Coordinates of C-alpha atoms and ligand atoms in Angstrom, one line a residue:
M91 CA 34.7 -12.9 28.8
A92 CA 35.3 -9.2 28.9
A93 CA 33.3 -6.9 26.6
A94 CA 35.3 -5.8 23.6
E95 CA 35.0 -2.4 22.0
G96 CA 36.2 -1.6 18.6
G97 CA 35.0 -1.1 15.0
P98 CA 35.7 1.3 12.2
G99 CA 33.5 4.2 13.2
A100 CA 35.6 6.5 15.2
V101 CA 35.7 10.1 14.0
N102 CA 37.7 12.9 15.6
Y103 CA 37.9 16.4 14.2
H104 CA 38.7 18.2 17.4
D105 CA 41.1 17.8 20.3
G106 CA 39.6 16.9 23.7
P107 CA 37.3 14.2 24.9
M108 CA 34.7 13.1 22.4
D109 CA 31.1 12.1 23.0
R110 CA 31.1 8.3 23.0
Y111 CA 28.4 6.0 21.7
A112 CA 28.3 2.3 20.7
V113 CA 26.1 -0.4 19.3
A114 CA 25.7 -3.2 21.8
G115 CA 24.9 -6.7 20.7
N116 CA 26.2 -10.2 20.3
P117 CA 27.4 -10.8 17.7
V118 CA 27.9 -7.2 16.6
S119 CA 31.2 -7.0 14.7
H120 CA 29.2 -7.1 11.4
S121 CA 27.2 -4.0 12.3
L122 CA 27.0 -1.1 9.9
S123 CA 26.0 1.3 12.6
P124 CA 29.5 2.6 13.3
R125 CA 30.0 3.4 9.7
I126 CA 26.5 5.1 9.4
H127 CA 27.1 7.3 12.5
A128 CA 30.6 8.2 11.3
L129 CA 29.0 9.4 8.0
F130 CA 26.3 11.3 10.0
A131 CA 29.0 12.9 12.2
R132 CA 31.0 14.0 9.2
A133 CA 28.0 15.5 7.5
M134 CA 27.0 17.4 10.7
G135 CA 30.6 18.5 11.5
D136 CA 30.3 16.7 14.9
A137 CA 33.1 15.2 16.8
L138 CA 32.0 11.8 18.3
E139 CA 33.1 8.3 18.6
Y140 CA 30.8 5.4 17.8
S141 CA 32.1 1.9 18.1
T142 CA 30.8 -1.7 18.5
L143 CA 30.4 -3.2 22.0
E144 CA 30.3 -7.0 22.0
V145 CA 28.4 -7.8 25.2
P146 CA 28.7 -11.2 26.9
L147 CA 25.3 -13.0 26.6
D148 CA 24.9 -13.1 30.4
A149 CA 26.2 -9.7 31.3
F150 CA 24.1 -7.0 29.4
A151 CA 23.1 -4.9 32.4
S152 CA 26.5 -4.8 34.1
T153 CA 28.3 -4.1 30.8
M154 CA 26.0 -1.2 30.0
R155 CA 26.2 0.3 33.4
A156 CA 30.0 0.2 33.2
F157 CA 29.9 1.7 29.7
F158 CA 27.8 4.6 31.0
A159 CA 29.8 4.9 34.2
A160 CA 32.9 5.4 32.1
G161 CA 31.3 8.5 30.5
A162 CA 29.6 7.2 27.4
R163 CA 26.5 9.2 26.2
G164 CA 24.4 6.6 24.5
A165 CA 24.0 3.2 22.8
N166 CA 22.0 1.5 20.2
V167 CA 21.1 -2.0 21.2
T168 CA 20.7 -4.9 18.8
L169 CA 20.0 -8.7 19.0
P170 CA 19.6 -10.3 21.4
F171 CA 19.4 -7.6 24.0
K172 CA 16.5 -5.3 23.0
V173 CA 14.1 -6.6 25.7
E174 CA 16.8 -6.4 28.4
A175 CA 17.6 -2.8 27.3
L176 CA 14.1 -1.7 28.1
A177 CA 14.3 -3.5 31.5
L178 CA 17.7 -1.8 32.3
A179 CA 16.6 1.8 31.8
H180 CA 15.4 4.1 34.5
S181 CA 12.7 5.4 32.2
S182 CA 11.4 4.7 28.8
S183 CA 9.4 6.3 26.0
E184 CA 5.8 5.2 25.3
R185 CA 6.8 3.7 21.9
A186 CA 9.5 1.5 23.6
R187 CA 7.0 0.3 26.1
V188 CA 4.4 -0.5 23.4
A189 CA 7.1 -2.4 21.5
G190 CA 8.2 -4.1 24.7
A191 CA 11.8 -3.6 23.6
A192 CA 14.4 -0.8 23.2
N193 CA 17.1 -0.3 20.6
F194 CA 18.2 3.1 22.0
L195 CA 19.7 4.1 25.3
A196 CA 20.8 7.6 26.4
L197 CA 22.4 8.8 29.6
R198 CA 20.7 12.0 30.8
E199 CA 21.4 13.6 34.1
G200 CA 22.8 10.3 35.4
R201 CA 19.8 8.3 34.4
I202 CA 19.5 5.7 31.6
E203 CA 16.6 6.5 29.2
A204 CA 15.3 3.9 26.7
D205 CA 13.5 4.5 23.4
N206 CA 12.7 2.4 20.3
T207 CA 13.5 4.0 16.9
D208 CA 13.0 0.9 14.8
G209 CA 9.3 1.6 13.9
A210 CA 10.0 5.2 13.0
G211 CA 12.9 4.0 10.9
L212 CA 10.7 1.6 9.0
V213 CA 8.0 4.2 8.4
A214 CA 10.6 6.8 7.3
D215 CA 12.2 4.4 4.9
L216 CA 8.9 3.4 3.4
E217 CA 7.6 6.9 3.0
R218 CA 10.8 8.9 2.2
N219 CA 13.0 6.5 0.4
A220 CA 10.7 3.9 -1.1
R221 CA 8.0 6.5 -1.7
F222 CA 5.4 4.0 -0.4
G223 CA 2.5 5.9 1.2
I224 CA 1.0 3.8 4.0
R225 CA -2.3 5.5 4.4
G226 CA -5.2 3.5 2.9
R227 CA -3.0 0.5 2.0
R228 CA -3.4 -3.1 2.9
I229 CA -0.4 -4.4 4.9
L230 CA 0.7 -7.9 5.7
V231 CA 3.2 -8.3 8.6
I232 CA 4.7 -11.9 8.8
G233 CA 6.0 -12.7 12.3
A234 CA 4.8 -11.9 15.7
G235 CA 8.0 -11.6 17.7
G236 CA 9.9 -8.6 18.9
A237 CA 10.6 -7.2 15.4
A238 CA 6.9 -7.3 14.5
R239 CA 5.8 -5.8 17.8
G240 CA 8.1 -2.8 17.3
V241 CA 6.6 -1.8 14.0
I242 CA 2.9 -2.4 14.3
A243 CA 2.0 0.8 16.3
P244 CA 4.0 3.2 14.0
L245 CA 2.4 1.5 10.9
L246 CA -1.1 1.8 12.4
A247 CA -0.5 5.5 13.2
R248 CA -0.2 6.1 9.4
A249 CA -3.8 4.9 8.9
P250 CA -3.5 1.9 6.6
A251 CA -6.8 0.4 5.4
S252 CA -5.9 -2.9 7.2
L253 CA -3.0 -4.6 8.8
V254 CA -2.9 -8.4 9.1
V255 CA -0.3 -10.1 11.3
A256 CA 0.3 -13.6 10.1
N257 CA 2.4 -16.0 12.2
R258 CA 3.4 -19.7 12.2
T259 CA 2.1 -19.9 15.7
P260 CA -1.3 -18.2 15.3
A261 CA -1.9 -17.6 19.0
R262 CA 1.0 -15.1 19.0
A263 CA -0.6 -13.2 16.1
R264 CA -3.9 -13.1 18.0
E265 CA -2.1 -11.7 21.0
L266 CA -0.8 -8.9 18.9
E267 CA -4.3 -8.3 17.5
E268 CA -5.5 -7.9 21.1
R269 CA -2.6 -5.7 22.1
F270 CA -2.9 -3.2 19.2
R271 CA -6.6 -3.3 18.3
A272 CA -7.3 0.0 19.9
L273 CA -4.8 1.7 17.6
G274 CA -6.3 0.6 14.3
P275 CA -7.7 -2.1 12.0
V276 CA -5.3 -5.0 12.9
R277 CA -6.1 -8.7 12.6
G278 CA -4.2 -11.8 13.5
A279 CA -3.9 -14.8 11.2
E280 CA -2.2 -18.1 10.8
L281 CA 0.7 -18.1 8.4
A282 CA -0.6 -21.2 6.6
A283 CA -4.0 -19.5 6.0
I284 CA -3.3 -15.9 5.0
P285 CA -6.4 -14.2 3.7
R286 CA -6.2 -13.3 0.0
D287 CA -6.7 -9.6 0.6
G288 CA -4.6 -8.3 -2.2
F289 CA -1.9 -6.8 0.1
D290 CA 0.0 -3.8 -1.1
L291 CA 2.9 -4.5 1.2
V292 CA 4.3 -7.7 2.8
L293 CA 6.8 -7.2 5.6
N294 CA 9.1 -10.1 6.6
A295 CA 9.4 -9.5 10.4
T296 CA 10.3 -13.1 11.2
S297 CA 13.7 -14.2 12.2
T298 CA 14.1 -16.4 9.1
S299 CA 16.4 -14.2 7.1
V300 CA 18.7 -13.5 10.1
H301 CA 18.9 -17.3 10.7
G302 CA 19.4 -18.2 7.0
E303 CA 16.0 -20.0 6.9
A304 CA 13.5 -19.8 4.1
L305 CA 10.1 -18.1 4.3
E306 CA 7.7 -18.7 1.6
L307 CA 6.3 -15.6 -0.1
P308 CA 2.5 -15.6 0.0
R309 CA 2.3 -14.5 -3.6
A310 CA -1.4 -15.4 -4.0
A311 CA -2.3 -12.9 -1.3
M312 CA -0.4 -10.0 -2.8
A313 CA -1.7 -7.3 -5.1
R314 CA 0.0 -6.8 -8.5
G315 CA 3.1 -4.7 -8.2
A316 CA 3.1 -4.9 -4.4
L317 CA 6.1 -4.2 -2.3
A318 CA 7.9 -7.0 -0.4
Y319 CA 10.1 -5.7 2.4
D320 CA 12.5 -7.7 4.5
M321 CA 13.5 -6.1 7.8
A322 CA 16.9 -7.8 7.5
Y323 CA 19.4 -6.4 5.1
G324 CA 22.1 -7.6 2.7
K325 CA 22.7 -11.2 1.9
S326 CA 20.4 -12.5 4.6
A327 CA 17.4 -10.9 2.9
G328 CA 18.4 -12.3 -0.5
A329 CA 16.2 -15.4 -0.7
F330 CA 13.0 -13.6 0.3
L331 CA 13.7 -10.7 -2.0
A332 CA 14.6 -12.9 -5.0
A333 CA 11.3 -14.8 -4.6
A334 CA 9.5 -11.5 -4.5
R335 CA 11.2 -10.3 -7.7
A336 CA 10.5 -13.6 -9.4
A337 CA 6.8 -13.1 -8.5
G338 CA 6.8 -9.6 -10.1
L339 CA 6.8 -7.7 -6.9
E340 CA 9.0 -4.7 -5.8
A341 CA 11.6 -5.8 -3.3
R342 CA 13.4 -3.9 -0.6
D343 CA 15.7 -4.9 2.3
G344 CA 16.0 -3.2 5.6
L345 CA 19.1 -1.2 4.9
G346 CA 17.1 2.0 4.6
M347 CA 15.3 1.2 7.9
L348 CA 18.7 0.8 9.6
V349 CA 19.9 4.1 8.3
E350 CA 16.6 5.9 9.3
Q351 CA 16.5 4.4 12.8
A352 CA 20.1 5.6 13.1
A353 CA 19.2 9.1 12.1
E354 CA 16.4 9.1 14.6
S355 CA 18.8 7.9 17.3
F356 CA 21.4 10.6 16.3
E357 CA 18.7 13.3 16.5
L358 CA 17.5 12.1 20.0
W359 CA 21.1 12.2 21.3
R360 CA 22.3 15.3 19.6
G361 CA 19.3 17.4 18.8
R362 CA 19.8 17.6 15.0
R363 CA 18.7 15.1 12.3
P364 CA 21.4 14.2 9.8
P365 CA 20.6 13.7 6.1
T366 CA 20.1 10.1 5.3
A367 CA 20.0 10.0 1.5
P368 CA 23.7 10.4 0.9
V369 CA 24.5 7.7 3.5
L370 CA 22.0 5.3 1.9
E371 CA 23.6 6.0 -1.5
E372 CA 27.1 5.4 -0.2
L373 CA 26.2 2.1 1.5
A374 CA 24.2 0.9 -1.5
A375 CA 27.2 1.7 -3.7
L376 CA 29.6 -0.3 -1.4
R377 CA 27.5 -3.4 -1.7
A378 CA 26.8 -3.1 -5.4
Ligands
ATR53 P1 12.4 -11.3 16.9 O1 12.7 -10.6 18.1 O2 13.5 -11.3 15.8 O3 11.1 -11.1 16.3 P2 11.4 -13.8 18.0 O4 10.7 -13.0 19.1 O5 12.1 -15.0 18.4 O6 12.5 -12.9 17.3 O7 10.3 -14.0 16.9 C1 10.7 -14.7 15.7 C2 9.5 -14.7 14.8 O8 9.8 -15.3 13.5 C3 8.3 -15.4 15.3 O9 7.1 -14.8 14.8 C4 8.5 -16.8 14.7 O10 7.3 -17.5 14.5 P3 6.7 -18.4 15.8 O11 6.1 -17.4 16.7 O12 5.7 -19.3 15.2 O13 7.9 -19.1 16.4 C5 9.0 -16.4 13.3 N1 9.7 -17.5 12.7 C6 10.9 -18.0 13.0 N2 11.3 -19.0 12.2 C7 10.3 -19.1 11.3 C8 10.0 -20.0 10.1 N3 11.0 -20.9 9.8 N4 8.9 -19.8 9.5 C9 8.0 -18.9 9.8 N5 8.1 -18.1 10.9 C10 9.2 -18.2 11.6

């Protein structure tokens, strides 16, 4: 199967060849990234094209090499290729290596560079948009896969009081404890035995929402008025967030994280950070 490019995000204000970008994934047609980058480009007065690139499951490296060989400047990478994206690159940032995955590729002087903007996107959304200060707070991360691994170091860098990683398979949570313990107060735990620490934030970093599965909210472990955050966005996050609201918690999906990681990507590619608040407002209005 050939890779298909398309999507609604193309913007062209000037004649001549435009800088080309795409979000690569499978499936990827539902991605909001083309729309987000089109809004950024308009706000910044930039001419660029940002489309979706549906990559065959067995041909990530060859598809991306062909994409860059044809003159593209950069790509965001989404499921299920984030680990392969890191392996493909000629060089990578420290945060991508710590996460063990990349959601960002850029072509610079003929070399593919990898980075990971997901953790920065989460921290920016929490601090700027949700006005949740991380410093001194008790944080519960549920899940120990790639999504969790990408956000633990950026969260620890903001000096929370504690960070517990709880996972269905406890050995994977303990692996992350080992991996990150030098960076801050992180502990691994079993999902079925979450300590009742009065957490201020619970982060759903499992794949349950993406796969339409249920994840029980550990309400007894949460502080009153705590924030429940699902890294998925839209309908898929619905069940987890509804349970949070029913338990009297604040609830937030990962739309703001998506927009903030996109802004971080845009800045890395183009040197200027676009404003995110109007984009978040516009997307929130669309789904209201
Ligand atoms: P991702 O890259 O999206 O994190 P992953 O590496 O496959 O995907 O990890 C999925 C995470 O979701 C894991 O932490 C997984 O728990 P296990 O390590 O025990 O498999 C978690 N997960 C998936 N389905 C789950 C469920 N129904 N209940 C609880 N945790 C679940």
